[in-house]
CSV table of C-alpha atoms in Angstrom, one decimal:
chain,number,residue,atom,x,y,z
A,1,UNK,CA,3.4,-15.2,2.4
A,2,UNK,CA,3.8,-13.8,5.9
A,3,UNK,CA,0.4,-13.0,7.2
A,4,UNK,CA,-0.3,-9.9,9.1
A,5,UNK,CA,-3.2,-9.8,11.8
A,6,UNK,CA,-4.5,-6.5,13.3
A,7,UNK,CA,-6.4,-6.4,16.7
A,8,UNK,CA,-9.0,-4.8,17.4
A,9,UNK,CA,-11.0,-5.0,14.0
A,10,UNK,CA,-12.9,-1.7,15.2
A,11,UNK,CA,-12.2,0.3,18.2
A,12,UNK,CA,-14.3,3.6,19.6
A,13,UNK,CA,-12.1,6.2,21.4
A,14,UNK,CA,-13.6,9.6,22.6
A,15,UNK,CA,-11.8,12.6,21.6
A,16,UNK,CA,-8.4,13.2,23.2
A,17,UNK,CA,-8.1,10.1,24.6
A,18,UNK,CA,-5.6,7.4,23.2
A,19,UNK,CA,-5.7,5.3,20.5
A,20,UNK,CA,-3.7,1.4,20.4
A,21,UNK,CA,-3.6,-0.9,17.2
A,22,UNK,CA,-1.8,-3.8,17.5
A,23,UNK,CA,-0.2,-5.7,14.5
A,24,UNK,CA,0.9,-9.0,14.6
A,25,UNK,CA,2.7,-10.4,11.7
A,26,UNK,CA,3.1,-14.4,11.2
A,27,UNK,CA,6.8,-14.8,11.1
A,28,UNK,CA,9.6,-11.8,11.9
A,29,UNK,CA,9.8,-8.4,10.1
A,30,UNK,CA,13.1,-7.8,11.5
A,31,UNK,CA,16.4,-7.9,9.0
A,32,UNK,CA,19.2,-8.5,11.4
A,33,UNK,CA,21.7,-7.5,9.0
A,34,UNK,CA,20.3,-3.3,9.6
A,35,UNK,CA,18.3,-3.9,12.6
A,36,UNK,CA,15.4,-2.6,10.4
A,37,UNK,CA,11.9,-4.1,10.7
A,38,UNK,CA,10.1,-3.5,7.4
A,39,UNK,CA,6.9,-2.6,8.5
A,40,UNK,CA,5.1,0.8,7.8
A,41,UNK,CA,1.3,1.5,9.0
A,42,UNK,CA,-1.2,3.8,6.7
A,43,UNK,CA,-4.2,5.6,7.4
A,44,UNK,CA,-7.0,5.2,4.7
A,45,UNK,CA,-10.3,7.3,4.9
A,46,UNK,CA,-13.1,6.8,2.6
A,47,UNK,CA,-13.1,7.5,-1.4
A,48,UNK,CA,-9.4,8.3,-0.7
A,49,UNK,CA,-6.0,6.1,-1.2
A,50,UNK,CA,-4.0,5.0,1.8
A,51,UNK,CA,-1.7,7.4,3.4
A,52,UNK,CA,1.8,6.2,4.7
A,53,UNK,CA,1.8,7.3,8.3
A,54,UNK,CA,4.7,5.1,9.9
A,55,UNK,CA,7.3,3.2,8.3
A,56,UNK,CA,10.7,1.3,9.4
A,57,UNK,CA,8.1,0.1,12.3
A,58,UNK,CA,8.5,4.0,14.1
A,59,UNK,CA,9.5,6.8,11.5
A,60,UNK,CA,7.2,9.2,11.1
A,61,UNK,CA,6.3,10.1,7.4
A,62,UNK,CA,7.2,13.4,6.6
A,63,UNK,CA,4.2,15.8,7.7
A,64,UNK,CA,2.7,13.2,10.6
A,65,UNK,CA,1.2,14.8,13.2
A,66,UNK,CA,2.9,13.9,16.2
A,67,UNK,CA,0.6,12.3,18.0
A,68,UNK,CA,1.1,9.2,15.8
A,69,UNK,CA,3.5,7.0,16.8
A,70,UNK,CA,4.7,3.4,16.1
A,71,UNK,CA,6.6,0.6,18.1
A,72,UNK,CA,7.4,-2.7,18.5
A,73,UNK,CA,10.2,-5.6,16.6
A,74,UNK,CA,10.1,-8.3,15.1
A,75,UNK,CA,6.7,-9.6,14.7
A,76,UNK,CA,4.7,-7.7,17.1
A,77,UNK,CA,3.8,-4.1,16.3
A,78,UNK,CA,1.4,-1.1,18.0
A,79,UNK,CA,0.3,1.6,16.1
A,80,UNK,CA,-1.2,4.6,18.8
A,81,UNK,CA,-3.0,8.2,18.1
A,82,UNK,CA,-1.6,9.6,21.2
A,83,UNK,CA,-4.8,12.1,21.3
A,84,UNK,CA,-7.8,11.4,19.0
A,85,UNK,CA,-8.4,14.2,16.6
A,86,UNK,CA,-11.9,13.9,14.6
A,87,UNK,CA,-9.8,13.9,11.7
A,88,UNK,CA,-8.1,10.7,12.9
A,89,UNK,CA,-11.4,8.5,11.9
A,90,UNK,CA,-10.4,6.3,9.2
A,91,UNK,CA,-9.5,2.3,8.6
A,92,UNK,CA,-5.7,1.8,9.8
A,93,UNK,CA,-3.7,-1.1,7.9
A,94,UNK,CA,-0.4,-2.4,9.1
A,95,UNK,CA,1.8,-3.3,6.1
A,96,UNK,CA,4.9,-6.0,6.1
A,97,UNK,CA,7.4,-5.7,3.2
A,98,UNK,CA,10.2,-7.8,4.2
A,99,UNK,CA,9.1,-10.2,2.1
A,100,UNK,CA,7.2,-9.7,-0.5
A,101,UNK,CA,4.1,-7.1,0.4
A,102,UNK,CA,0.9,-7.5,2.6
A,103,UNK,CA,-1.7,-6.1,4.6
A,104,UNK,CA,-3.2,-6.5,7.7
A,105,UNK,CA,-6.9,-6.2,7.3
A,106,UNK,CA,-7.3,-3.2,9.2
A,107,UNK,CA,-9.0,-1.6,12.2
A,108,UNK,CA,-11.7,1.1,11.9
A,109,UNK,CA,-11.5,3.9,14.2
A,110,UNK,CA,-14.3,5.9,15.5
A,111,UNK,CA,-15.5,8.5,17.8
A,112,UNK,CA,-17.1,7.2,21.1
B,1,UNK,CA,5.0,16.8,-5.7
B,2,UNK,CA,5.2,13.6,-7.6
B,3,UNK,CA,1.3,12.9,-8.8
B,4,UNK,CA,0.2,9.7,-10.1
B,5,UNK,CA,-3.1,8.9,-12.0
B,6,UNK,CA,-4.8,5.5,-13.0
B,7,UNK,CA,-5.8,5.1,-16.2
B,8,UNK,CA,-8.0,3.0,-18.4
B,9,UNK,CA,-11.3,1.1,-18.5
B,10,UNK,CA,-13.8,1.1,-15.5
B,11,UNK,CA,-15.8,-2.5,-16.8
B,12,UNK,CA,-13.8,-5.4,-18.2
B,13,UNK,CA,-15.9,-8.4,-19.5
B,14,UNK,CA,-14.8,-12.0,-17.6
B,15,UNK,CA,-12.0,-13.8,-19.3
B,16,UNK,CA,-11.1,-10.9,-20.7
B,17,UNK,CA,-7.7,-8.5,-20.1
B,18,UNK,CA,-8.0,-5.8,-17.7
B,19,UNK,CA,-5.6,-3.3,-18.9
B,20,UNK,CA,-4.7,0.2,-16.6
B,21,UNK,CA,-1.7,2.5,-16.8
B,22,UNK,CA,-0.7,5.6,-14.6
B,23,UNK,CA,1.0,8.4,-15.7
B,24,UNK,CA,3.5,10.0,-12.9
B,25,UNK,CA,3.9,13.6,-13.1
B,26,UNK,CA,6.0,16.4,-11.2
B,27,UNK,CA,8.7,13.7,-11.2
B,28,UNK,CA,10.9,11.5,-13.6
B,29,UNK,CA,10.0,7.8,-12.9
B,30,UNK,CA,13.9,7.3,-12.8
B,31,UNK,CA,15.3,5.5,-9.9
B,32,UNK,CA,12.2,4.6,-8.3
B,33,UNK,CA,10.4,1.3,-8.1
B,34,UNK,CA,6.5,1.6,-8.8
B,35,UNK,CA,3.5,-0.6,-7.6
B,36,UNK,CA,0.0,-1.9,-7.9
B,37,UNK,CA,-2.2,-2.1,-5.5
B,38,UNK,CA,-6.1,-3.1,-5.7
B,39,UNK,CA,-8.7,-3.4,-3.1
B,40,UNK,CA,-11.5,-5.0,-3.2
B,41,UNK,CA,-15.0,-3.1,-1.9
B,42,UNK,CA,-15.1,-3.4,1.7
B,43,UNK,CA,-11.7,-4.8,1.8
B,44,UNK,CA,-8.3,-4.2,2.6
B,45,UNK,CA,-5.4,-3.6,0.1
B,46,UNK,CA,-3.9,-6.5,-1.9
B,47,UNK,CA,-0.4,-6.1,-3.7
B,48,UNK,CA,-0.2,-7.2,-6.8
B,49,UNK,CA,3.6,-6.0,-7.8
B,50,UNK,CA,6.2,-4.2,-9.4
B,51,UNK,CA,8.1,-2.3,-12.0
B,52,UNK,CA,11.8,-0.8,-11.6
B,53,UNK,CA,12.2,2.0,-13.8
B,54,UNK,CA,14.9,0.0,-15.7
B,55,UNK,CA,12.2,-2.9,-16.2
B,56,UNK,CA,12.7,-5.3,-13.4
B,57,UNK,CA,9.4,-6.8,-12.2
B,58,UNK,CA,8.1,-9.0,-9.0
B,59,UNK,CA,4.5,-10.3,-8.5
B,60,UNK,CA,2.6,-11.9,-6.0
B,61,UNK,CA,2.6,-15.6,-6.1
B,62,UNK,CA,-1.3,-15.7,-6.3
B,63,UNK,CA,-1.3,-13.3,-9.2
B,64,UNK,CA,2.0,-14.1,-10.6
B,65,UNK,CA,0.4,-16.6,-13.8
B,66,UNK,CA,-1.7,-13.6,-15.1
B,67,UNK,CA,0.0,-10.5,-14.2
B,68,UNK,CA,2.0,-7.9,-16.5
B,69,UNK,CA,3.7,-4.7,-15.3
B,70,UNK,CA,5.8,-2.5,-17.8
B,71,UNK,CA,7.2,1.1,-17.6
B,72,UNK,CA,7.6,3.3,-20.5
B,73,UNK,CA,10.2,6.0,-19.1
B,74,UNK,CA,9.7,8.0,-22.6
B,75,UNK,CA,6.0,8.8,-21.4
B,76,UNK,CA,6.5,8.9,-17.4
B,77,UNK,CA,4.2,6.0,-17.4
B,78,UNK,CA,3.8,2.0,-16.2
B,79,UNK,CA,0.9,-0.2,-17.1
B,80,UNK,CA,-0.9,-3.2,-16.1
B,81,UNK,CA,-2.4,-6.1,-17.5
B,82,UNK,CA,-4.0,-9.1,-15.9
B,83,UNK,CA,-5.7,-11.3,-17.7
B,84,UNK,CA,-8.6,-14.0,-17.4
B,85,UNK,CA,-10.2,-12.1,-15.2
B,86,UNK,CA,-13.1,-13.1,-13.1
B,87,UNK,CA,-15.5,-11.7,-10.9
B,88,UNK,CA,-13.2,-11.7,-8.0
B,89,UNK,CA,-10.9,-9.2,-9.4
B,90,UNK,CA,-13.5,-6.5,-9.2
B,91,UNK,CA,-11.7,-3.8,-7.0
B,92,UNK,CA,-10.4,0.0,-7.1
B,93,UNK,CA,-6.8,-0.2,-8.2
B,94,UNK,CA,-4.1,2.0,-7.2
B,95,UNK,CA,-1.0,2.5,-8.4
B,96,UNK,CA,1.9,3.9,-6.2
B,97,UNK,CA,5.5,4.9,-5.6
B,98,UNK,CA,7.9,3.2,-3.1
B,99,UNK,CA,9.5,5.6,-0.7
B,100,UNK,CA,13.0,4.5,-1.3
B,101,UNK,CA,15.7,3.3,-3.7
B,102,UNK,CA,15.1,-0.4,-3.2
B,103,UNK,CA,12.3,-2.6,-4.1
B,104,UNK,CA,11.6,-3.4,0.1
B,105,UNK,CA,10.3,0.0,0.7
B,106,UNK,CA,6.9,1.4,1.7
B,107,UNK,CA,4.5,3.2,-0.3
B,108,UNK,CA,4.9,6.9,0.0
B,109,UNK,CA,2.7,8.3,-3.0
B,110,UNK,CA,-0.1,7.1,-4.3
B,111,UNK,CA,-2.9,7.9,-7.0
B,112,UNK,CA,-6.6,8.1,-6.1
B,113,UNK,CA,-7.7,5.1,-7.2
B,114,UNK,CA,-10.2,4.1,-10.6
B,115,UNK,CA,-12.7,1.0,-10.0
B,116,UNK,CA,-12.8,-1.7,-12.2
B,117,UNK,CA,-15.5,-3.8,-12.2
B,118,UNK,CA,-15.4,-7.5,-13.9
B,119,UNK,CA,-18.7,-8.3,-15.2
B,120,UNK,CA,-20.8,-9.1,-18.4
């Protein structure tokens, strides 16, 4: 299974300022055949399911507030809140499903 | 909307079957691929697999021995079933939709979630 590791595990980031989550997956996302890398980062806050926020490494779900944004190929991958909201605090998990499915194991944000 | 809910006992006894379905509503399951998902408490998400509306299936190699997904198009709905179970699959399990027409697609819909726990 390709593993996928997330840096930082937690992170505190006052209000407006940025956000950077870093994804690092074990062996490459990337299908050269459509230049697509099959990863897709959620947003999970408690009692609640995850939320797709990201997917094909930088598309933007459908409703995504801007500031979220994604980047990186291949196997190494940033996920950044461009201006922390209060409504951004939540556990984000980076997902690979190029082969098979898996999670990172996800990085808590807070408010400083 | 498409709407999915989990379904089915929240306490399994150990070596027994834990068995869950969810129902998809506001859509047809037609044409999509849909997943389960558990997580254990304080844990991040674990995939478990698979069912194609026309019946295909795919598991995860560690669960792959004990694992059963099915879709019944007549009533909208897939199921699970994973036997043996032991403490260690005590988790809230999720079922969910993948975005697009294949089966190497994110997960764009999602139920809330029902904890099961294993224990006796």
């Amino acid at each position: 299974d390709i593993v996928m590791t997330q840096s930082p595990d937690s992170l505190a980031v006052s209000l407006g300022e940025r956000a950077t989550i870093n994804c690092k997956s074990s062996q490459s996302v990337l299908d050269n055949s459509n230049n697509k890398n099959y990863l897709s980062w959620y947003q999970q806050k408690p009692g609640q399911p995850p939320k797709l926020l990201i997917y094909w490494a930088s598309t933007r779900e459908y409703g995504v507030p801007g500031r979220f944004s994604g980047s990186g190929s291949g196997t190494d991958f940033t996920l950044t809140i461009g201006s922390l909201q209060a409504e951004d605090v939540a556990v984000y998990y980076c997902q690979q499903y190029y082969s098979s499915w898996t999670f990172g194991q996800g990085t808590k944000v807070e408010i400083k | 909307q498409v709407q999915l809910q989990e379904s089915g006992p929240g306490l399994v006894r150990p070596s027994e079957t834990l068995s869950l379905t969810c129902t998809v509503s506001g859509g047809y399951i037609d044409n999509y691929y849909w997943n389960w998902i558990r997580q254990p408490p304080g844990k991040g998400p674990e995939y478990i697999g698979y069912v194609y509306f026309m019946g295909d299936t795919k598991y995860s190699a560690s669960l792959n021995s004990r694992v059963t997904v099915t879709v019944d198009t007549s009533k909208n709905q897939f199921h699970l079933n994973l036997t043996s179970v032991t403490a260690s699959d005590t988790a809230v399990y999720y079922c969910a939709r993948s975005k697009g027409d294949t089966s190497r697609s994110p997960l764009d819909s999602w139920g809330q979630g029902t904890l099961v726990i294993v224990s006796s």
